[in-house]
Short mmCIF file of C-alpha atoms and ligand atoms in Angstrom, two decimals:
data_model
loop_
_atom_site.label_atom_id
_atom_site.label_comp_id
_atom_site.label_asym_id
_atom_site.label_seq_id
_atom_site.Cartn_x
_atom_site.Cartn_y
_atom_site.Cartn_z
CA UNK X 5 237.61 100.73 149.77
CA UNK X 6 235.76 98.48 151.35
CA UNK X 7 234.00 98.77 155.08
CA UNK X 8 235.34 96.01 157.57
CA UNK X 9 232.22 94.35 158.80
CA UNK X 10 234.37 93.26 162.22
CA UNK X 11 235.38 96.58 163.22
CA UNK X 12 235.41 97.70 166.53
CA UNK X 13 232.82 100.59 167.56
CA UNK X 14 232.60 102.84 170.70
CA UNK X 15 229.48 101.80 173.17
CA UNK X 16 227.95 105.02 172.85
CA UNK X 17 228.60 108.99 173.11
CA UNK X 18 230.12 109.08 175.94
CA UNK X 19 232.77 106.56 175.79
CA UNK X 20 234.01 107.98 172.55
CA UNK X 21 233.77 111.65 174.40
CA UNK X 22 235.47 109.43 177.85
CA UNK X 23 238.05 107.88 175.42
CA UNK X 24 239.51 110.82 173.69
CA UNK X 25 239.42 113.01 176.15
CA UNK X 26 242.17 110.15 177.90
CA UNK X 27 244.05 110.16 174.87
CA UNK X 28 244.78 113.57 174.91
CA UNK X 29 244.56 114.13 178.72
CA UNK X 30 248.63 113.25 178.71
CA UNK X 31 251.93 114.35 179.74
CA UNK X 32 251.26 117.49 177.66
CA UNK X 33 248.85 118.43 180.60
CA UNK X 34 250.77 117.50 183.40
CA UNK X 35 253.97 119.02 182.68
CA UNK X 36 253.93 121.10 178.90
CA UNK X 37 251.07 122.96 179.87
CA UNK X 38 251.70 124.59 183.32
CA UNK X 39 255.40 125.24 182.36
CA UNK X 40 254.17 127.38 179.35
CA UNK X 41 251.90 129.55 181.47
CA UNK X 42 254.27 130.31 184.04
CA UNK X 43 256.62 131.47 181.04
CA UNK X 44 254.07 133.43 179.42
CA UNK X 45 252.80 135.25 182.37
CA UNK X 46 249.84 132.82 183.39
CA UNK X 47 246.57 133.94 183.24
CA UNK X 48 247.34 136.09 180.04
CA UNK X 49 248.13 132.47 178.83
CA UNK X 50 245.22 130.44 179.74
CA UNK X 51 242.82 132.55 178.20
CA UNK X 52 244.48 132.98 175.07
CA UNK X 53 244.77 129.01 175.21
CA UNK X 54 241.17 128.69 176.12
CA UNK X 55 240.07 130.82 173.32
CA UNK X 56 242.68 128.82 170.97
CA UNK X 57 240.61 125.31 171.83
CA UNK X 58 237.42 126.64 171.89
CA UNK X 59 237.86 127.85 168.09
CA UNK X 60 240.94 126.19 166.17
CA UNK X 61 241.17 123.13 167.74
CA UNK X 62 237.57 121.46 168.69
CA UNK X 63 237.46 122.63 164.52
CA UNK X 64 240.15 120.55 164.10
CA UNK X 65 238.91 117.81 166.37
CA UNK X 66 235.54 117.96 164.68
CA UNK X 67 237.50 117.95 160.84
CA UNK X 68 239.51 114.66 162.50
CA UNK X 69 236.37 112.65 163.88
CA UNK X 70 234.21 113.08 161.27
CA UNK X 71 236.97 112.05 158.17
CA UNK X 72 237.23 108.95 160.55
CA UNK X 73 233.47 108.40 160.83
CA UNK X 74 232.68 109.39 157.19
CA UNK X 75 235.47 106.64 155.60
CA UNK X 76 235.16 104.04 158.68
CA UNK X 77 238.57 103.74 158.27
CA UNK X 78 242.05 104.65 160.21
CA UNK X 79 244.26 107.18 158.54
CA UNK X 80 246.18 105.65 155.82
CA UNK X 81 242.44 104.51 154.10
CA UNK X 82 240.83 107.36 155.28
CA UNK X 83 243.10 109.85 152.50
CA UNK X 84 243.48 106.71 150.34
CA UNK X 85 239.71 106.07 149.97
CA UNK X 86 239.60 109.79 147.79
CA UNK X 87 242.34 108.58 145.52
CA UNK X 88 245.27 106.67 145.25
CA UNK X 89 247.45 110.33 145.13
CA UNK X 90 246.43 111.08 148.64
CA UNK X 91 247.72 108.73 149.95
CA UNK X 92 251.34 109.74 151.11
CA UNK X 93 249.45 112.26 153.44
CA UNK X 94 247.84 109.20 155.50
CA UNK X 95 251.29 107.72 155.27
CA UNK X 96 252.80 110.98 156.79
CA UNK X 97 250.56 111.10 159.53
CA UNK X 98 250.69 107.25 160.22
CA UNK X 99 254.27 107.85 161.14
CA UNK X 100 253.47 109.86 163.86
CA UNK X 101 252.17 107.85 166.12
CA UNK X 102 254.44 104.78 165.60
CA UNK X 103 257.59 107.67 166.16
CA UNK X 104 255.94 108.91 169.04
CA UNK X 105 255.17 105.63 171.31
CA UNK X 106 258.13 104.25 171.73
CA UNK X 107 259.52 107.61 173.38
CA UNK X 108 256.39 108.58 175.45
CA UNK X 109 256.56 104.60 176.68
CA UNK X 110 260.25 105.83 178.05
CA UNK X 111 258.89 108.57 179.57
CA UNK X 112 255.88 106.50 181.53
CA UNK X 113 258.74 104.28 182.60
CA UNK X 114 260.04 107.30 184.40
CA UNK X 115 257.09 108.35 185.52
CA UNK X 116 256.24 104.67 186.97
CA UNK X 117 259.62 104.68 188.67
CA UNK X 118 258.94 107.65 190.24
CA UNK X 119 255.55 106.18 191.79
CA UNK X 120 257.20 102.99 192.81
CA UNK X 121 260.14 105.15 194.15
CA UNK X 122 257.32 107.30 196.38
CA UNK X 123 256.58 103.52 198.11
CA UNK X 124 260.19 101.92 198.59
CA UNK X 125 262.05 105.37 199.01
CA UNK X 126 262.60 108.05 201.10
CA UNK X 127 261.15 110.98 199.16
CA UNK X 128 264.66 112.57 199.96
CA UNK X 129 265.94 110.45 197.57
CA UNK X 130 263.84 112.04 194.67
CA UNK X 131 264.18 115.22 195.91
CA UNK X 132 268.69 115.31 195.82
CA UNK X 133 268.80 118.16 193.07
CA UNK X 134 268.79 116.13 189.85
CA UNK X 135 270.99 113.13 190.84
CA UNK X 136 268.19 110.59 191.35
CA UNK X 137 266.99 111.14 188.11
CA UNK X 138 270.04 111.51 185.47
CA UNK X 139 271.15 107.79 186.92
CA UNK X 140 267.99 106.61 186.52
CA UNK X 141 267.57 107.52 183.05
CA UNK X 142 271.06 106.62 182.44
CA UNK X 143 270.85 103.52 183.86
CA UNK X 144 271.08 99.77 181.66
CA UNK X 145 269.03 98.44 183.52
CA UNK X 146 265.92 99.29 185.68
CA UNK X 147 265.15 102.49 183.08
CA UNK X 148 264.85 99.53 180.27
CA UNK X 149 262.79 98.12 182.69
CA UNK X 150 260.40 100.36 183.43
CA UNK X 151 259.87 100.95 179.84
CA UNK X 152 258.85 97.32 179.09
CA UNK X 153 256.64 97.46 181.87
CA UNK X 154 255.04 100.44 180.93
CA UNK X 155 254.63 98.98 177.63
CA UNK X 156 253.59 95.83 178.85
CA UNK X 157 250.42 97.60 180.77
CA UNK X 158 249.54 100.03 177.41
CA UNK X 159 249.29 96.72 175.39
CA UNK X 160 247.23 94.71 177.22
CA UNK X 161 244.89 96.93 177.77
CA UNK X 162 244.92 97.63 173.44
CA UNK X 163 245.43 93.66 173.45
CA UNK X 164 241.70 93.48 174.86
CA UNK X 165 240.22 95.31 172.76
CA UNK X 166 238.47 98.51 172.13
CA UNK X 167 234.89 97.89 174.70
CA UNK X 168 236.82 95.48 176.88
CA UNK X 169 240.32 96.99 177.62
CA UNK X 170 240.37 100.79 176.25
CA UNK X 171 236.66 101.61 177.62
CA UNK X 172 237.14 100.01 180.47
CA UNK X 173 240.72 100.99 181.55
CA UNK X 174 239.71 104.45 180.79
CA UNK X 175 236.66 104.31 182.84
CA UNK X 176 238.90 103.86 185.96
CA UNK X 177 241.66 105.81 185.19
CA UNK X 178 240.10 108.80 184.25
CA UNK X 179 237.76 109.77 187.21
CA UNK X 180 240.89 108.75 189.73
CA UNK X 181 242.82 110.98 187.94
CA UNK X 182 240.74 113.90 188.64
CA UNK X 183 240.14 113.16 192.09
CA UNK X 184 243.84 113.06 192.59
CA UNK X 185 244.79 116.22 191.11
CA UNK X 186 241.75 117.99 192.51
CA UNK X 187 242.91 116.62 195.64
CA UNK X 188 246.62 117.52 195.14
CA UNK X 189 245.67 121.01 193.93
CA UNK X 190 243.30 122.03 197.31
CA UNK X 191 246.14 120.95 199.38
CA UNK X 192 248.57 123.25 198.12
CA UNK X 193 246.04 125.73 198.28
CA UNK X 194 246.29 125.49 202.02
CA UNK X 195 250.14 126.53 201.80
CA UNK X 196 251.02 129.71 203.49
CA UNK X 197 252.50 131.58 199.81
CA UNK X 198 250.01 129.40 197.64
CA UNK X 199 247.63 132.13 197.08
CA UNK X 200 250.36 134.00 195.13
CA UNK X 201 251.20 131.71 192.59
CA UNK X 202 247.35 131.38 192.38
CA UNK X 203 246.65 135.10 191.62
CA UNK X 204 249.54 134.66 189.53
CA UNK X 205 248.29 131.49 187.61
CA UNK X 206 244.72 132.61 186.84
CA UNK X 207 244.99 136.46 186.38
CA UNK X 208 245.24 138.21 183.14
CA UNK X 209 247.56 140.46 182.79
CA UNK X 210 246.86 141.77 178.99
CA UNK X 211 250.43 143.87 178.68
CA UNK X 212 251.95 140.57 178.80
CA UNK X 213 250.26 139.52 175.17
CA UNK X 214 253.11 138.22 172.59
CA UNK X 215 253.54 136.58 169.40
CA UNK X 216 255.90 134.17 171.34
CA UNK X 217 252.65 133.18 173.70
CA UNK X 218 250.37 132.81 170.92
CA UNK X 219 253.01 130.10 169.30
CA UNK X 220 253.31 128.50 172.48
CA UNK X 221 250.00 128.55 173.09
CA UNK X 222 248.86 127.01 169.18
CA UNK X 223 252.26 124.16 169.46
CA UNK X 224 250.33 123.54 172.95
CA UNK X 225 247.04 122.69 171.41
CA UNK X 226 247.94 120.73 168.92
CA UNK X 227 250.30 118.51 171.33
CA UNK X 228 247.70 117.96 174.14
CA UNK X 229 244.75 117.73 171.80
CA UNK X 230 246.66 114.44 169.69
CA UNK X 231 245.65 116.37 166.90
CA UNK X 232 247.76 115.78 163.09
CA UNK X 233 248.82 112.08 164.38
CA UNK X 234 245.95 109.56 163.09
CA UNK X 235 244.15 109.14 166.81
CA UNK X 236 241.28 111.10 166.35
CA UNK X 237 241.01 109.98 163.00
CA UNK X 238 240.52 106.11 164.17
CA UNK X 239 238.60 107.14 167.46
CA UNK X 240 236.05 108.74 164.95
CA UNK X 241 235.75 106.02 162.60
CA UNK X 242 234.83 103.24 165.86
CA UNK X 243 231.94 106.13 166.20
CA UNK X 244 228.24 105.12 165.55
CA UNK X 245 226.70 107.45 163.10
CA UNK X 246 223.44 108.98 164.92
CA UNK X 247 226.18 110.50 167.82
CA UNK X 248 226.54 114.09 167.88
CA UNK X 249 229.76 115.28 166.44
CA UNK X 250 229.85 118.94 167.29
CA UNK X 251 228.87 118.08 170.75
CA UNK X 252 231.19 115.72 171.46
CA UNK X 253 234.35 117.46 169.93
CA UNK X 254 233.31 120.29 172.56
CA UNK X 255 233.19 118.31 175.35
CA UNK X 256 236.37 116.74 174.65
CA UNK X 257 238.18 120.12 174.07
CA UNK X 258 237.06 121.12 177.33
CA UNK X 259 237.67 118.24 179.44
CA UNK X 260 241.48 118.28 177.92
CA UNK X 261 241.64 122.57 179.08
CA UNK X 262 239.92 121.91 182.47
CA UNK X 263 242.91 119.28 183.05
CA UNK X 264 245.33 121.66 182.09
CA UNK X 265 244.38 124.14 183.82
CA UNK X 266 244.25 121.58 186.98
CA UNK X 267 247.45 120.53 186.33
CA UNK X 268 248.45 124.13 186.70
CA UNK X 269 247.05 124.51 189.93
CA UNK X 270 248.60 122.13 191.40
CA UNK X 271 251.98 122.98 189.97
CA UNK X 272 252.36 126.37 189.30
CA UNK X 273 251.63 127.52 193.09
CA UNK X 274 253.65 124.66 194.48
CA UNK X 275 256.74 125.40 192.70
CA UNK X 276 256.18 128.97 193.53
CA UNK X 277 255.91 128.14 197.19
CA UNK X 278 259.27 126.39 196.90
CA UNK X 279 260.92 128.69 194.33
CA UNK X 280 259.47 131.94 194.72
CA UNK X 281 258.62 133.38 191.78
CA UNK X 282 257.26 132.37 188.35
CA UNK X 283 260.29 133.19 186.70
CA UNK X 284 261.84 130.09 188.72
CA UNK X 285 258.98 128.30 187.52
CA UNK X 286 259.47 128.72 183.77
CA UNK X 287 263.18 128.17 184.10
CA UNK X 288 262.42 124.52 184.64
CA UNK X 289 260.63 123.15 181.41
CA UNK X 290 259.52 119.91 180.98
CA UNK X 291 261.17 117.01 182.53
CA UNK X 292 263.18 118.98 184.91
CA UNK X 293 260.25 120.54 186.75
CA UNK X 294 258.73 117.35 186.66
CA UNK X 295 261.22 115.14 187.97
CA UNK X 296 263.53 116.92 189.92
CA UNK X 297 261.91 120.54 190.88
CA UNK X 298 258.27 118.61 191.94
CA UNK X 299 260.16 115.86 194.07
CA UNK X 300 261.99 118.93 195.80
CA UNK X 301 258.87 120.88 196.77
CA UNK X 302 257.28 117.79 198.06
CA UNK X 303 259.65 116.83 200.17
CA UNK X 304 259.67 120.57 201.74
CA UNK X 305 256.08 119.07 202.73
CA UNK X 306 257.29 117.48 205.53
CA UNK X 307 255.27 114.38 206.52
CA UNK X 308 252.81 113.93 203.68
CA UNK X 309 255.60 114.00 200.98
CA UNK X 310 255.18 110.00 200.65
CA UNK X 311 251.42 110.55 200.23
CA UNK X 312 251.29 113.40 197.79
CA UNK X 313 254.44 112.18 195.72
CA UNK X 314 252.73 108.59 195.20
CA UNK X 315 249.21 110.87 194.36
CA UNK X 316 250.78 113.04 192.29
CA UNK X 317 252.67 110.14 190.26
CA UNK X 318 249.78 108.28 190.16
CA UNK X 319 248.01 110.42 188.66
CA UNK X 320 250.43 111.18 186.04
CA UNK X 321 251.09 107.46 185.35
CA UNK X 322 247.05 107.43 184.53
CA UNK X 323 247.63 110.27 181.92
CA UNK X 324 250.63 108.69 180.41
CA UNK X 325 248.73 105.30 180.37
CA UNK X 326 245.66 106.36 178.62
CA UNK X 327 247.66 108.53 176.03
CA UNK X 328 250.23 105.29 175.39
CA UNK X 329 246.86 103.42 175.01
CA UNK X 330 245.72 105.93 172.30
CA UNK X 331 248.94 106.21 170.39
CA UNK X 332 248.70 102.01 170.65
CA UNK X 333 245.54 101.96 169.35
CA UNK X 334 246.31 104.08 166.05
CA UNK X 335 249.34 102.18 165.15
CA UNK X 336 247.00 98.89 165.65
CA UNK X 337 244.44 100.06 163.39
CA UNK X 338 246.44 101.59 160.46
CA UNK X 339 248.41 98.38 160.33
CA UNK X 340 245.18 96.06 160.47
CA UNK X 341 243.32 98.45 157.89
CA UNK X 342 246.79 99.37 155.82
CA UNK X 343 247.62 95.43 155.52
CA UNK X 344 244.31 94.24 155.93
CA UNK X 345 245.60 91.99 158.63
CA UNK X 346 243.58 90.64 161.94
CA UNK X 347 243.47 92.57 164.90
CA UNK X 348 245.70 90.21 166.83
CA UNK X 349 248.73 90.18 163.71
CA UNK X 350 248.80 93.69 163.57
CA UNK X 351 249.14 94.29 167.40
CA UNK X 352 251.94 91.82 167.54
CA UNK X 353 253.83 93.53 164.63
CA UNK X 354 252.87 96.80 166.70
CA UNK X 355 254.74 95.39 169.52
CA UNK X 356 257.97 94.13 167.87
CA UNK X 357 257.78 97.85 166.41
CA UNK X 358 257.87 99.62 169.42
CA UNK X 359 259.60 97.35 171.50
CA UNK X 360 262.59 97.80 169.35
CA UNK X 361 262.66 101.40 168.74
CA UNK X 362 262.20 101.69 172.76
CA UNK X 363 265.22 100.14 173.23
CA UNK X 364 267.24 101.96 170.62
CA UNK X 365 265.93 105.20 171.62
CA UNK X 366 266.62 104.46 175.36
CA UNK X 367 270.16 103.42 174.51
CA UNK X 368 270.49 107.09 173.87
CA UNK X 369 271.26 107.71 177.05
CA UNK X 370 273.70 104.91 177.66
CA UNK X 371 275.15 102.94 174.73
CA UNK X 372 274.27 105.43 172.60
CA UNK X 373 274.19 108.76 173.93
CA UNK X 374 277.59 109.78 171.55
CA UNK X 375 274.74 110.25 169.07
CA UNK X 376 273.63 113.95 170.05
CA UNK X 377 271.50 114.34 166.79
CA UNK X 378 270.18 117.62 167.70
CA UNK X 379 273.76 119.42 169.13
CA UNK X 380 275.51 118.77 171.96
CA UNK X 381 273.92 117.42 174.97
CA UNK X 382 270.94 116.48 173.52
CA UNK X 383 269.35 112.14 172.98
CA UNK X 384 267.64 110.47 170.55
CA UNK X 385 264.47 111.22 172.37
CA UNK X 386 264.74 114.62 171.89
CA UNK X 387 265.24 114.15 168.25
CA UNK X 388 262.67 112.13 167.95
CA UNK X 389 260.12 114.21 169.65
CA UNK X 390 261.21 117.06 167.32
CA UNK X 391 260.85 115.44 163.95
CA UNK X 392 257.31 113.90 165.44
CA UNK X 393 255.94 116.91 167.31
CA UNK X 394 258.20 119.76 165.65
CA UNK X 395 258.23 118.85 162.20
CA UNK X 396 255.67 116.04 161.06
CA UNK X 397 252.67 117.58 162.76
CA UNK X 398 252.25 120.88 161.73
CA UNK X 399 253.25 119.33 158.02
CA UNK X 400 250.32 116.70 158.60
CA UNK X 401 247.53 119.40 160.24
CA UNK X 402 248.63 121.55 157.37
CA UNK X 403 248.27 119.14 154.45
CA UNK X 404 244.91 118.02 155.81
CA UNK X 405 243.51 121.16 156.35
CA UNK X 406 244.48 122.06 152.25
CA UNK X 407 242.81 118.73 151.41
CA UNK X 408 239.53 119.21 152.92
CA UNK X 409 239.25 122.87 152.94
CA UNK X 410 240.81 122.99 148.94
CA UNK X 411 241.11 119.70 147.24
CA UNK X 412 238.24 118.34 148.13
CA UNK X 413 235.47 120.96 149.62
CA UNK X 414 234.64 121.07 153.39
CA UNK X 415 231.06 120.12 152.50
CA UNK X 416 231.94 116.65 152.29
CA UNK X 417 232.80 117.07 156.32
CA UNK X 418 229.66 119.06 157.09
CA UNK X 419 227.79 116.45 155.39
CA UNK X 420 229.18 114.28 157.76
CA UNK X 421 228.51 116.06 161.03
CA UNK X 422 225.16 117.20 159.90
CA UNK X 423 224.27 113.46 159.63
CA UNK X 424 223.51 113.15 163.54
CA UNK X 425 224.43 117.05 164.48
CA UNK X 426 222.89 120.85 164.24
CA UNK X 427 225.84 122.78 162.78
CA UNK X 428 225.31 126.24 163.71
CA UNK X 429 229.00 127.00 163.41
CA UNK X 430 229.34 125.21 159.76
CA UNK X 431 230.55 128.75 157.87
CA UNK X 432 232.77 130.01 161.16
CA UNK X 433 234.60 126.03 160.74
CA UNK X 434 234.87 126.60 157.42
CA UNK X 435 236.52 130.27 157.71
CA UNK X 436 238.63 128.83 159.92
CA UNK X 437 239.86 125.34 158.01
CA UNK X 438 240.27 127.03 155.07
CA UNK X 439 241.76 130.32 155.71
CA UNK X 440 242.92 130.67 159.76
CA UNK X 441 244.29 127.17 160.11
CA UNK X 442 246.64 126.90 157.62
CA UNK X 443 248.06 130.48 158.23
CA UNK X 444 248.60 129.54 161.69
CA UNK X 445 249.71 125.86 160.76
CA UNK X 446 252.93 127.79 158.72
CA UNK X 447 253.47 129.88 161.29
CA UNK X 448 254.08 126.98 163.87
CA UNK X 449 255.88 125.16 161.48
CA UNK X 450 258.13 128.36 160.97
CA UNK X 451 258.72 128.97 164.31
CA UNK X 452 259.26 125.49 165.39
CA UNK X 453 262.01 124.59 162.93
CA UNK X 454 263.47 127.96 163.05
CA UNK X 455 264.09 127.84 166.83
CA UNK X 456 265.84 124.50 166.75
CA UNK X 457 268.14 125.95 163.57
CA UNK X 458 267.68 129.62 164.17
N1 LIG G 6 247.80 114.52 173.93
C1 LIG G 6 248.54 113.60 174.71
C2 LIG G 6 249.46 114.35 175.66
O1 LIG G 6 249.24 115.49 175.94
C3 LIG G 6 249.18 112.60 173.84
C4 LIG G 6 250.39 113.01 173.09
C5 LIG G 6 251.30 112.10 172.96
C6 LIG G 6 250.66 114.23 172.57
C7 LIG G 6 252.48 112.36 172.33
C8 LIG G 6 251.84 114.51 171.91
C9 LIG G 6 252.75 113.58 171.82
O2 LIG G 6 253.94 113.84 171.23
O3 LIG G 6 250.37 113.83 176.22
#
């Protein structure tokens, strides 16, 4: 296979560490993650998750980068360039990220309506017990348009290009971001009932351990860290060769947990301010205790509701924005190195794509929502995030995990990160590529596919 002498590399370290750490800094943060540990009893959670990214999945992260930055190529080439046969696994994975954008696109339209909404609206009128949103979503209209505009912001940013638009839009995103949610999370912190859900949040209570937490806890790490869909792949390959690997990979793992557990602290004691318990909490998963429990407990606020509903949105829109970018960015550059095809081609093609699966999948709940593909009640955006998150990644970690740790020796990725890195931890990576990972990588898939059929 040969190298592309035009492609596009990171301007150092820390914009590759900045830049991946946006990608998976996402929705998964902001509303998967402090759902899960008010299920699974909180603190118990968050350590078992810290331990989780700490050891699986910055091995994973470091297995993903360096296959990038070994082949210089996205991940279609990247399996291809060992042999024609591997390919189909580079094809597997490729389809993640082009299922996957068109749906998280819907989902930052809602999330930009809800900011706009915070500025035009009374935040009473987010905060009416569910209505607000279900004719939003439902609508043929303004939810198509938020969607294209949501798309229309994550592609010009790709459209200029990995120094000028993904560097840079990251570099402003990112750090507003965390001064939003740091700010969000001290002022609940001031609530008369906040310190409960806080105790709550970060203490461990070890009776609380269950095979049901550790499965929510791995499905979590894969999810936030966009591990198994081709974007850490192509982030490592735009990756100069003397930057450290192992350091990196760390600091991206960690920046993604300390978000999560942010996002947490802003949400968990909130809700439990509002709701009372963390029972309440867990009840309302994803985008119910986003959309409809959040714009509740702001408006008990009073005053400031405007202020920390457009903050809080905000903030999320940044997350979405940067993932979107990510997810972008990897269907741009497995088309251009699948096809061989200039940047510009394959972005257009990229944007017909996804365009035109947005639509479809947001006719789902209009035009289309007699298609319940998943039983009764439920869209073609939850059936889509299922095959993409559910089934497809855990096959994808799983298959890549046999082919470096098996079919073709981990050396070739120590090799790699020993170019520009110490490895102390090069036998504990291996123990855990070749034996842990894909043990735990069946047992996801298991438990993933079994509760949807089970
Ligand atoms: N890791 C990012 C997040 O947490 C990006 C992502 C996007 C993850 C889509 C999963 C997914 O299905 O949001």
């Amino acid at each position: 296979m040969t190298q592309k002498t035009e492609r596009a590399l990171w301007s150092g370290k820390w914009m590759f560490i900045l830049s991946a750490a946006a990608s998976a800094v996402g929705l998964g943060n902001m509303w998967r993650f402090p759902y899960l540990a008010a299920k699974y009893g909180g603190g118990i959670f968050i350590l078992t998750y810290l331990v989780l990214v700490f050891t699986f999945g910055v091995s994973m992260l470091l297995l993903e980068t360096a296959f990038g930055r070994k082949t210089g190529q996205s991940v279609i080439g990247a399996f291809r360039s060992f042999g024609k046969k591997y390919t189909f696994i580079g094809v597997l994975a490729s389809a993640v990220p082009f299922i996957i954008t068109p749906y998280y696109c819907i989902i930052g339209g809602w999330v930009a309506k809800y900011m706009v909404s915070y500025v035009t609206n009374s935040p009473a009128d987010m905060a009416d017990g569910g209505n607000f949103f279900v004719n939003f979503i439902d609508s043929t209209d303004s939810s198509f348009l938020f969607m294209l505009l949501f798309m229309a912001a994550a592609f010009l940013v790709v459209s200029l290009g990995v120094k000028g638009g993904i560097e840079k839009a990251n570099l402003v995103m990112m750090p507003l971001l965390l001064v939003a949610a740091v700010a969000i999370a001290v002022y609940v912190a001031t609530f008369p009932g906040a310190l409960g859900g806080i105790a709550y949040y970060l203490t461990p209570d070890f009776s609380k351990m269950s095979p049901e937490l550790l499965i929510g806890a791995l499905g979590q790490m894969f999810y936030s860290l966009s591990l198994a869909m081709g974007i850490m792949v192509t982030y490592g390959s735009y990756l100069g060769k003397k930057e450290n690997l192992t350091k990196s990979v760390a600091w991206i793992g960690g920046a993604d947990l300390a978000v999560s557990i942010l996002a947490g602290l802003m949400i968990v004691p909130a809700a439990f301010i509002a709701m009372g318990s963390a029972d309440a909490v867990a009840a309302k998963s994803g985008p119910s205790l986003m959309f409809i429990t959040l714009p509740s407990v702001f408006q008990q606020m009073g005053g400031i509701a405007p202020v920390i509903g457009f903050a809080f949105f905000l903030l999320v829109f940044f997350a979405a924005l940067t993932s979107a970018i990510s997810l972008i960015e990897a269907c741009v550059s497995i088309i251009s190195d699948g096809a061989g095809w200039s940047r510009r081609r394959s972005l257009i093609t990229t944007v017909f794509v996804v365009v035109v699966a947005g639509i479809i999948i947001n006719l789902g709940y209009n035009g289309l929502s007699f298609i319940q593909p998943l039983g009764e009640g439920s869209t073609l955006l939850d059936f889509f995030d299922f095959i993409s998150n559910s089934v497809l990644m855990p096959i994808v970690a799983l298959m890549t995990v046999i082919f470096i740790g098996w079919i073709m020796k981990p050396s070739i990725i120590i090799e790699e990160v020993k170019q520009s890195s110490d490895f102390k931890l090069e036998k504990a990576w291996t123990v855990i590529i070749k034996y842990v990972a894909p043990v735990l990588l069946v047992v996801i898939l298991v438990a993933y596919v079994g509760a949807q059929f089970g």
